[in-house]
Coordinates of C-alpha atoms and ligand atoms in Angstrom, one line a residue:
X166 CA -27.5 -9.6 -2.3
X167 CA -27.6 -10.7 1.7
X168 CA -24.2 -10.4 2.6
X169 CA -22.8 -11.0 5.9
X170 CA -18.9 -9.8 6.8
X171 CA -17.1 -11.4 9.7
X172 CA -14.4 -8.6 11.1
X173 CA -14.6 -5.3 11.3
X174 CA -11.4 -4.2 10.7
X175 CA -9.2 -2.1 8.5
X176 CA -10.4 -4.7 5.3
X177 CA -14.1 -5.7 6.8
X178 CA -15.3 -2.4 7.3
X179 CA -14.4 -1.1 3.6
X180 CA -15.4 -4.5 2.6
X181 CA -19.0 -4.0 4.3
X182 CA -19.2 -0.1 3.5
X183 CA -18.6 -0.7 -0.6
X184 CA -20.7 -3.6 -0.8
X185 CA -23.2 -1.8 0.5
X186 CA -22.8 1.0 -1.4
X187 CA -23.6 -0.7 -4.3
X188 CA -27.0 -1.7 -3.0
X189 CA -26.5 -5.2 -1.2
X190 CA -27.8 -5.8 2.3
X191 CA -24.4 -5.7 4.5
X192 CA -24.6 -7.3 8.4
X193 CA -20.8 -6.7 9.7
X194 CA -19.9 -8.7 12.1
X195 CA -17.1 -8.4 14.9
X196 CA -16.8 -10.7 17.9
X197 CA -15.4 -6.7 20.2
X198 CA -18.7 -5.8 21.6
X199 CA -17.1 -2.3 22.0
X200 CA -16.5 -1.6 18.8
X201 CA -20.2 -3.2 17.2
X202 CA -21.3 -0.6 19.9
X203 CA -19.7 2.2 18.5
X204 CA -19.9 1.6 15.2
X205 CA -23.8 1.3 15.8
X206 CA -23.5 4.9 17.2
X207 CA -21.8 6.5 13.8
X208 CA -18.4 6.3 15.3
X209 CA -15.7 4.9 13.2
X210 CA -13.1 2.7 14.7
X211 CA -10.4 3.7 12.4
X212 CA -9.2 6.4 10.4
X213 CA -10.0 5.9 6.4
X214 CA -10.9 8.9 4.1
X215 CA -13.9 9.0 2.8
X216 CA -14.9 5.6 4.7
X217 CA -17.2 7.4 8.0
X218 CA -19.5 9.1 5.0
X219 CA -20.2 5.9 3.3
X220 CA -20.8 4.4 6.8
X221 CA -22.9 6.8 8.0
X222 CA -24.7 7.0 4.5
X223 CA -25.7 3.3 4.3
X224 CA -26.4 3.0 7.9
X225 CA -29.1 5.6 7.2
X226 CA -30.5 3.5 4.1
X227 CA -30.3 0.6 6.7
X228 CA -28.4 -1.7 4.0
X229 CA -25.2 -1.7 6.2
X230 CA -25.9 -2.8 10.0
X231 CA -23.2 -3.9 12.8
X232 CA -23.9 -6.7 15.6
X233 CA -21.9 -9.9 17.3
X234 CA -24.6 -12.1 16.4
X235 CA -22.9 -14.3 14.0
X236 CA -24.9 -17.3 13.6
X237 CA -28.2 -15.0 12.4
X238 CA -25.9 -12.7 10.4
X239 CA -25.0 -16.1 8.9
X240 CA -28.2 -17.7 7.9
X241 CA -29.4 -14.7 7.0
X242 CA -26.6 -14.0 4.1
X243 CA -25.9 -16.1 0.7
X244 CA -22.4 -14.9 0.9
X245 CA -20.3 -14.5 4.2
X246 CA -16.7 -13.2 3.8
X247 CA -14.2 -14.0 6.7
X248 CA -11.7 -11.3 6.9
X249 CA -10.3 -11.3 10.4
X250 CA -6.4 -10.9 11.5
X251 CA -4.1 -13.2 10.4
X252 CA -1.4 -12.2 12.5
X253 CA 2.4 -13.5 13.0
X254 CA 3.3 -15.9 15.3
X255 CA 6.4 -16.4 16.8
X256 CA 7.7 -18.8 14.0
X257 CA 6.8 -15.8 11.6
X258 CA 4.1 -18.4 9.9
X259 CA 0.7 -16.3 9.8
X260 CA -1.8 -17.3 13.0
X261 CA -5.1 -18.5 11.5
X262 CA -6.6 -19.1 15.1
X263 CA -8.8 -16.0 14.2
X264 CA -9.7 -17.3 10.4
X265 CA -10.6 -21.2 11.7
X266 CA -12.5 -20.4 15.2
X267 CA -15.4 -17.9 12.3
X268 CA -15.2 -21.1 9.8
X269 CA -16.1 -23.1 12.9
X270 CA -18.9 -21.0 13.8
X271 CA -19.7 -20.9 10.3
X272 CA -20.0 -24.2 10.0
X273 CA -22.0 -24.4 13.0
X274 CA -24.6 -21.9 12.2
X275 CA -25.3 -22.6 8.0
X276 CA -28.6 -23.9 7.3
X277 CA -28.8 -24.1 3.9
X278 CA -26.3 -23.3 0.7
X279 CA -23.4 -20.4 1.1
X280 CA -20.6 -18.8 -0.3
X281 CA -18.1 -18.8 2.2
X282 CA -14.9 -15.7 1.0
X283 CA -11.6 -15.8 2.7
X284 CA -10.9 -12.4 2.5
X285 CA -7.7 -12.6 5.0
X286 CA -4.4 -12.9 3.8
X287 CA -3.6 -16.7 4.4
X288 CA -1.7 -19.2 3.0
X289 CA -1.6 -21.3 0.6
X290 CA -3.8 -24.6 1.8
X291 CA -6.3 -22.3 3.9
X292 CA -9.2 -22.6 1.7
X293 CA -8.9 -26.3 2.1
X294 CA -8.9 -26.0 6.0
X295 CA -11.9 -23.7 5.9
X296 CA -13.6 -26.5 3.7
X297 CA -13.1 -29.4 6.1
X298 CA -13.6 -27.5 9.7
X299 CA -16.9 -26.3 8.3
X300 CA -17.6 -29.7 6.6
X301 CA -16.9 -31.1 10.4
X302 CA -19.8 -29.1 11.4
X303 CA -22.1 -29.4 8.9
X304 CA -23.6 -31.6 6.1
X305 CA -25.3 -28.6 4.5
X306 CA -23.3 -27.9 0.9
X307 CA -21.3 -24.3 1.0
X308 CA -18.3 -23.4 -1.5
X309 CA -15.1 -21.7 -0.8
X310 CA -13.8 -19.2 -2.4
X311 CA -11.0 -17.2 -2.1
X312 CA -10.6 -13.6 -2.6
X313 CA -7.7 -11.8 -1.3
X314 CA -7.8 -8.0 -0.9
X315 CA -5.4 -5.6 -2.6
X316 CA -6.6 -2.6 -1.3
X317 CA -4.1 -0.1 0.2
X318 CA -5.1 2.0 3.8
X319 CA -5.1 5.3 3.3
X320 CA -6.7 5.3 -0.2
X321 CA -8.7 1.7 1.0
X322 CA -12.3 3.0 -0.2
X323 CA -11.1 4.4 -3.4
X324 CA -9.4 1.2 -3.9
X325 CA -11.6 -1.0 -3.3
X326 CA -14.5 0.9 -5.5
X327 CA -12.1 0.7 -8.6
X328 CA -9.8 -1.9 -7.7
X329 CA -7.0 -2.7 -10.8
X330 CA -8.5 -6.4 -10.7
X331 CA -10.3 -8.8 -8.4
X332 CA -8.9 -12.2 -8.2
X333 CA -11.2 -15.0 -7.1
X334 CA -10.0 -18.4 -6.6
X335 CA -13.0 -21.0 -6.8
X336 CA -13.9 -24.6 -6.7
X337 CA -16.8 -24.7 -8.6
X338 CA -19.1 -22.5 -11.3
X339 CA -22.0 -22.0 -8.6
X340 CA -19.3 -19.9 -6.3
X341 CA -17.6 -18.5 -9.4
X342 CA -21.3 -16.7 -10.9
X343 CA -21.9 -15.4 -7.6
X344 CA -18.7 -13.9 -7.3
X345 CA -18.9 -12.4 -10.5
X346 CA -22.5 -11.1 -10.1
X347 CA -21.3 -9.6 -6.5
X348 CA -18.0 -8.1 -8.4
X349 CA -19.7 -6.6 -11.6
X350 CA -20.1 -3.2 -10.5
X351 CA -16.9 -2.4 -9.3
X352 CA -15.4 -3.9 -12.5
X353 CA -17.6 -1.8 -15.2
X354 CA -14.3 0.2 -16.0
X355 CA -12.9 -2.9 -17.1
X356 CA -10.7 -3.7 -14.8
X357 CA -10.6 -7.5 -15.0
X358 CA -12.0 -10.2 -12.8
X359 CA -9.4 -13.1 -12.6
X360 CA -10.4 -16.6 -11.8
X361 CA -8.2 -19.2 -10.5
X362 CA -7.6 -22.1 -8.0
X363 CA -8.2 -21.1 -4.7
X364 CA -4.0 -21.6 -3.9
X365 CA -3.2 -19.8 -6.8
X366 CA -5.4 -16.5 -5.5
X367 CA -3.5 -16.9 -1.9
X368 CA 0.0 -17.0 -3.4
X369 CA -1.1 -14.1 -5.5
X370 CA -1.9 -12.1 -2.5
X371 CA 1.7 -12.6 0.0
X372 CA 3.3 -12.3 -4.2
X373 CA 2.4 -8.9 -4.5
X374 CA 3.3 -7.7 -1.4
X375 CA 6.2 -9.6 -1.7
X376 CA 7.4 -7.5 -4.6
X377 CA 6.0 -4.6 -3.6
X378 CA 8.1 -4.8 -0.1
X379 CA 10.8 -5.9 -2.6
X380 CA 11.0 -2.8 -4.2
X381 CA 11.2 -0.7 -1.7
X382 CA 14.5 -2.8 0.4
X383 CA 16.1 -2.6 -2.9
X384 CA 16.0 1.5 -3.3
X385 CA 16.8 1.5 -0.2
X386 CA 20.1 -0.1 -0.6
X387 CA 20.7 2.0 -3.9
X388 CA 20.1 4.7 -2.0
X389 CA 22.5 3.6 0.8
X390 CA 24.8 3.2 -2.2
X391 CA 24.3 6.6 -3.8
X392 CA 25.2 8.0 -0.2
X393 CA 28.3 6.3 -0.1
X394 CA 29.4 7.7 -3.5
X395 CA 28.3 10.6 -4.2
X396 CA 25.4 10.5 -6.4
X397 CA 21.8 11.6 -5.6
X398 CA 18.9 8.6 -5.3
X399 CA 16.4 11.4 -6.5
X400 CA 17.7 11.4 -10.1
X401 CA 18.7 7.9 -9.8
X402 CA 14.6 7.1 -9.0
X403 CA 13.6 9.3 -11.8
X404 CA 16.2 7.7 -14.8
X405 CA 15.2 4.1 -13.8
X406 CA 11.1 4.9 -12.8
X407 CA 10.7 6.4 -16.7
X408 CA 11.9 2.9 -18.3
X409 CA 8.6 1.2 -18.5
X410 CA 9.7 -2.2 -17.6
X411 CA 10.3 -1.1 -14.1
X412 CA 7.4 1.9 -13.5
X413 CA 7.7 4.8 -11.4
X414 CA 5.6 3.5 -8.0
X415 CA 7.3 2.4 -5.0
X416 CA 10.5 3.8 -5.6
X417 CA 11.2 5.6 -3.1
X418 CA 13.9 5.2 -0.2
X419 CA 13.1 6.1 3.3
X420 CA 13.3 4.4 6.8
X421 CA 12.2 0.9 6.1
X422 CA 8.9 -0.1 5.0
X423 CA 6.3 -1.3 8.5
X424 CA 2.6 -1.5 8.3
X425 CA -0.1 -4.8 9.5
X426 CA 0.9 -6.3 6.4
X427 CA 4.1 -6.4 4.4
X428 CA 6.4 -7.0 7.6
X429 CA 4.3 -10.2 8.4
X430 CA 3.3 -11.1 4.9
X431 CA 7.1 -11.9 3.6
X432 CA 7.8 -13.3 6.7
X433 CA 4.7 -15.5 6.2
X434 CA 5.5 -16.4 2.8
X435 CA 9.2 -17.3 3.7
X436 CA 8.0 -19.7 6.2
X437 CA 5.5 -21.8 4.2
X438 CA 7.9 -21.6 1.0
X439 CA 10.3 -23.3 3.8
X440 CA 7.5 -25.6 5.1
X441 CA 6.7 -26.5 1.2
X442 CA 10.6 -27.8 0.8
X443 CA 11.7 -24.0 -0.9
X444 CA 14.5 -21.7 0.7
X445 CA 12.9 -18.2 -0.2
X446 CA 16.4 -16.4 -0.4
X447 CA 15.3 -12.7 -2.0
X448 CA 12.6 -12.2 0.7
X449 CA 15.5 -12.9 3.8
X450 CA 17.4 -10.2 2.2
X451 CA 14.2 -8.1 1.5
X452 CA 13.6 -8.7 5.8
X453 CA 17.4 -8.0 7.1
X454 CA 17.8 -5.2 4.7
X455 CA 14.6 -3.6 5.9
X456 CA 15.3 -3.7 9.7
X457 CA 18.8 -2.7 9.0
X458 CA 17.2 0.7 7.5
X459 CA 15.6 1.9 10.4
X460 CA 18.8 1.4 12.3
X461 CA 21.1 3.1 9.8
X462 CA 19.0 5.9 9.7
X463 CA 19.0 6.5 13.6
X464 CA 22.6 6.2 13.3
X465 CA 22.5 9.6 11.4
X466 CA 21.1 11.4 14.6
X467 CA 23.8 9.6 17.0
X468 CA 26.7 10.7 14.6
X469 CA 25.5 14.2 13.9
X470 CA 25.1 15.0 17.9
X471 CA 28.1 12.5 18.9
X472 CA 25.7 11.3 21.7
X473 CA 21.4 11.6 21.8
X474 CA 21.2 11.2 25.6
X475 CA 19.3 14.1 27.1
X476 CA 18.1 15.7 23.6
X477 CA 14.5 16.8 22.9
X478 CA 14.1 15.1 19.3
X479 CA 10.4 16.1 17.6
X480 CA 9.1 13.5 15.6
X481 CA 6.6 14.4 12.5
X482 CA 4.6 11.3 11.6
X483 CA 3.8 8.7 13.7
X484 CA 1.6 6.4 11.7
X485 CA 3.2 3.4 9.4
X486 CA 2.4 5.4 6.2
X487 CA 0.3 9.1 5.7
X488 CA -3.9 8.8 5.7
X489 CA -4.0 6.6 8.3
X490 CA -4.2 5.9 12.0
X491 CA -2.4 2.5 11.7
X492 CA 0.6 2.4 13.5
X493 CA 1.2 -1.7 13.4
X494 CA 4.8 -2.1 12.9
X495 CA 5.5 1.4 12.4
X496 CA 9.2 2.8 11.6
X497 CA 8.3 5.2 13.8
X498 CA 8.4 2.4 16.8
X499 CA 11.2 1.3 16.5
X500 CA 12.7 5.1 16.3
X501 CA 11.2 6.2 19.0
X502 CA 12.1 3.3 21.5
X503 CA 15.6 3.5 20.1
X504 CA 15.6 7.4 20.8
X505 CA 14.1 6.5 24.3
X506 CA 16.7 3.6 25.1
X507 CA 19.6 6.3 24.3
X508 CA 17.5 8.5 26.7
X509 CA 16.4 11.5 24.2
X510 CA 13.0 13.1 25.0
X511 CA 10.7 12.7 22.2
X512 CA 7.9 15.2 21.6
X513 CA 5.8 13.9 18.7
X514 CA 2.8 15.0 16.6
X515 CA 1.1 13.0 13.8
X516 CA -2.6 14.5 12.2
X517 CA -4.8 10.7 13.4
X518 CA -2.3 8.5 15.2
X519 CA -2.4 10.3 18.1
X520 CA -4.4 8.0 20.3
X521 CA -3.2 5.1 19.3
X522 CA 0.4 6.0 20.1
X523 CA -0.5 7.1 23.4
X524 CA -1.8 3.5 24.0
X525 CA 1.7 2.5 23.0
X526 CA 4.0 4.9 24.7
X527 CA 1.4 6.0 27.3
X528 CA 3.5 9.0 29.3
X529 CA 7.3 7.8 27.9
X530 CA 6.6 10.9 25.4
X531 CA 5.2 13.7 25.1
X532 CA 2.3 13.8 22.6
X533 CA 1.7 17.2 20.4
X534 CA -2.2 18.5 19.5
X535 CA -0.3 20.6 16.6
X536 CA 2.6 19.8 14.6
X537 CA 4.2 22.7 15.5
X538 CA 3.7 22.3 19.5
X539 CA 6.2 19.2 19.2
X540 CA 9.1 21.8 17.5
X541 CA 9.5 23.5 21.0
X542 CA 13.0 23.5 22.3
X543 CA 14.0 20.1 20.3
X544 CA 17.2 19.9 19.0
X545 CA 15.8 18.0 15.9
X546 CA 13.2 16.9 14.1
X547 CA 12.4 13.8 12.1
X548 CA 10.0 13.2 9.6
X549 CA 9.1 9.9 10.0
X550 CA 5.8 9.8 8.3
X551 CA 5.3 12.1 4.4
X552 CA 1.8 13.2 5.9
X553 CA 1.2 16.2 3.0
X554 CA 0.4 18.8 5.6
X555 CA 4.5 18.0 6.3
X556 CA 5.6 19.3 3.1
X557 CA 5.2 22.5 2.7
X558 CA 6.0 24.1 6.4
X559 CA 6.7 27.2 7.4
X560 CA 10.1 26.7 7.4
X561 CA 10.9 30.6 9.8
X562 CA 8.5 29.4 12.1
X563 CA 10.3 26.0 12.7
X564 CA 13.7 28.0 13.0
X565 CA 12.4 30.0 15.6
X566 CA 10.3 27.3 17.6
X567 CA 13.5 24.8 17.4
X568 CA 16.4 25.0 19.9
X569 CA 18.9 24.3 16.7
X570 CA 17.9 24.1 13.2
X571 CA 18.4 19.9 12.5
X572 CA 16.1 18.0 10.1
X573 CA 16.8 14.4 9.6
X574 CA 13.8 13.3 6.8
X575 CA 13.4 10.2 7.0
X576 CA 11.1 10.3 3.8
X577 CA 12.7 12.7 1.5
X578 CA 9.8 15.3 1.3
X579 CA 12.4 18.5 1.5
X580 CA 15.3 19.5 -1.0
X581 CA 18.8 19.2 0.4
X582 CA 19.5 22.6 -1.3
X583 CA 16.2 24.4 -0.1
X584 CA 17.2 23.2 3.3
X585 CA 20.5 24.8 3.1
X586 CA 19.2 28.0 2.3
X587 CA 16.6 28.0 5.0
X588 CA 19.6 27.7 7.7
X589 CA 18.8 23.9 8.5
X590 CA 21.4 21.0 8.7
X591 CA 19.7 18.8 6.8
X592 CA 19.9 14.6 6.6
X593 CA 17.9 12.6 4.3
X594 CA 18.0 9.5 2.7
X595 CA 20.6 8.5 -0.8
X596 CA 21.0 12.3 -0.8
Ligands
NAD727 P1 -8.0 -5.8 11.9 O1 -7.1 -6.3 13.0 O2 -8.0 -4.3 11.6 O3 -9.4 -6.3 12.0 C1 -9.8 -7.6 12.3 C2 -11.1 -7.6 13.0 O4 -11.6 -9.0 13.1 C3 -11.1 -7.0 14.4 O5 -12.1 -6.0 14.5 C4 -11.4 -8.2 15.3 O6 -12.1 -7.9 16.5 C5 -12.2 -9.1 14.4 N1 -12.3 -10.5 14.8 C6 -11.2 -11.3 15.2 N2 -11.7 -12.6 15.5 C7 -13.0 -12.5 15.3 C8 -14.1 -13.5 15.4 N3 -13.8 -14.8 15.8 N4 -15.3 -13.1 15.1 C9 -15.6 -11.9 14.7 N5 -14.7 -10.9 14.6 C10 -13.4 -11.2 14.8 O7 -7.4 -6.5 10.6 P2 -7.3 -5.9 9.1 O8 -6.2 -5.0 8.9 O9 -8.7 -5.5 8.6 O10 -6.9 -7.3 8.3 C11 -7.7 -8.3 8.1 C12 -7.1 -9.3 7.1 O11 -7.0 -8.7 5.8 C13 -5.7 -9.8 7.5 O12 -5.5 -11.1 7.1 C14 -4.8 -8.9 6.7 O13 -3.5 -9.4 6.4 C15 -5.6 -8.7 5.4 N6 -5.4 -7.5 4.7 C16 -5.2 -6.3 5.3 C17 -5.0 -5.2 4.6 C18 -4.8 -3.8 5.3 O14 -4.4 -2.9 4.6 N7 -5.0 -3.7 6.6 C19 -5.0 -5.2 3.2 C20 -5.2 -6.4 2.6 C21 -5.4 -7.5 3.3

């Protein structure tokens, strides 16, 4: 199938790399000129295992091809998916600027029938907006359909080739076949295709993350519980994860949950509950708790040295979550600028967000090549990211590199007890 794919991003370019892996004729589309330039040159503007291979591999059987031209990419395709930013405004309601100026141009350039996908995380209502700003433009017939993606970065390929379900929310049975024709397969392992109304698919898309971001503000407060009495979240996690009602995944305490998505998606969803007449109490809690996480946790470093100011503090793990280069709404931000604030020098390392932090912080820190070149002379280190190649260090080597042996973890990847032993003071989280 002709396929076109407006937004290049994190989503489009998995989007555009697994749909033409499975033999469909891909045009990406992205209104940066830089990055269509790159891209045409084999080099990948983010950092997704697996994803530069497939790129580079489909590229080569010229199904997959990258350009600004949207209008031909347009015409060309029978289905075009739109999966630009939906950012936060001020107001915390998501910014569809981004998602309504490609409808226009949509709109603008269709000259016959086409399938038109939100794959952006909107809310509910957008697929009716997209419908009548395109309809203003045009009197050709198109459908909407919306398709939110569930695909996690850092494990967004694999995701996305054997997704747990594909939920499509439709208007009509031409839109629904072609869906299910595109879809087929990544479904042949059974995983189920799920249709629906197209507000239905949207409030499916800000539900899960919802929960999901849920989850993990509530084990953080257990854990922030277990600290205060005694007990130890570790076994707590395991005794509740094995009850099969509740599931072992995102469990796990640690320094507040960031990321392009969850931060902006419950704040999102809050707002157009509110809009819609509905007080969304859980998620507030699920928001205050979170941002109250990071600042309890750099509250560890301030009580342990009685004052930060003037302290080299190393920092393992820059990016909002290991396997990636994303650092939107990072924990590791708002550490960092706290640490800087209180005046501590910050020397960090993480294995792909390098550049991008250095476009954040420019010269304000020092940046390490190795993850043992930030250790030198600090007084601490934190984890801040569970990147694996964190986990199992050589823990002499730190000793020696390290002006005093303090660990705070902000992701419980070491044992308290094996910490001990090495000669660290050690700081985690519910332990
Ligand atoms: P991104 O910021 O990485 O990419 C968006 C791309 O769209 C950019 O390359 C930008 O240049 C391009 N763009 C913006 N306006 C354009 C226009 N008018 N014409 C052409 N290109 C344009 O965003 P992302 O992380 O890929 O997220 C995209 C959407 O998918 C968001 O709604 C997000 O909430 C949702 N989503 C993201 C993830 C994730 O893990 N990142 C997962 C599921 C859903």
């Amino acid at each position: 199938m002709k396929i076109a794919v407006v937004g290049t991003g994190y989503v489009g370019l998995v989007l555009g790399a697994c749909l033409a892996e499975n033999g469909n004729d891909v045009t990406c589309v992205d209104k940066d000129e830089a990055k269509v330039r790159r891209l045409r040159r084999g080099l990948m503007p983010i950092y997704e295992p697996g994803l530069e291979e497939m790129v580079r591999r489909n590229r080569a059987e010229k199904r997959l091809e990258f350009t600004k031209d949207l209008p031909r990419s347009v015409r060309a395709a029978r289905i075009v998916f739109i999966a630009v930013g939906t950012p936060q405004h001020e107001d915390g309601s998501a910014d569809l600027t981004h998602v309504l100026a490609v409808a226009r141009e949509i709109g603008q350039a269709i000259d016959g029938y086409k399938v038109i996908v939100d794959k952006s995380t909107v809310p509910v209502g957008t697929a009716a907006r997209v419908r009548a700003v395109i309809e203003r433009e045009t009197n050709h017939s198109f459908s909407v359909v919306s398709n939110p993606e569930f695909l996690k970065q850092g494990a967004a390929v694999e995701d996305f080739l054997k997704p747990d379900r594909v939920v499509i929310g439709v208007e009509d049975e031409k839109a629904e076949e072609l869906m299910r024709e595109l879809y087929a397969p990544f479904t042949r392992t059974g995983a189920p295709i799920m249709i629906m109304d197209c507000a239905s698919a949207e409030l499916s898309k800000y539900a899960a993350n919802a929960i999901l971001a849920t989850r993990i503000s509530f084990m953080n407060e257990v854990a922030n519980v277990a600290e205060a009495v005694g007990a130890n979240i570790d076994h707590v996690r395991r005794a509740i994860g094995s009850d099969r009602r509740i599931g072992p995944s995102f469990l796990f305490p640690g320094i507040g949950f960031g990321g392009s998505c969850f931060p902006k998606d419950i704040k999102a969803l809050i707002k157009f509950a509110g809009d819609n007449g509905y007080d969304f109490q859980t998620l507030k809690a699920v928001d205050r708790v979170n941002e109250a996480q990071k600042v309890r946790f750099v509250a560890k470093l301030e009580s342990h040295f009685g004052s930060i100011k003037g302290k080299t503090i190393a920092v393992w793990g820059l990016a909002f979550k290991p396997r990636t280069d994303d650092m939107r709404e990072a924990p590791a931000i708002a550490l960092i600028n706290h640490l800087l604030r209180a005046k501590a020098k910050v020397q960090a390392f993480d294995p792909q967000a390098g550049s991008v932090a250095a476009g954040i912080f420019g010269r304000k820190i020092s940046l390490a090549r190795k993850s043992y070149d930030a250790l030198k002379g600090a007084d601490a280190l934190v984890v801040a990211t569970e990147w694996n190649e964190f986990r199992e260090p050589d823990f002499g080597r730190m000793r020696k590199l390290m002006k005093t042996p303090v660990v705070f973890d902000g992701r419980n990847i070491y044992s308290p007890a094996g910490m001990k032993a090495q000669g660290f003071t050690y700081y985690s989280v519910g332990r």
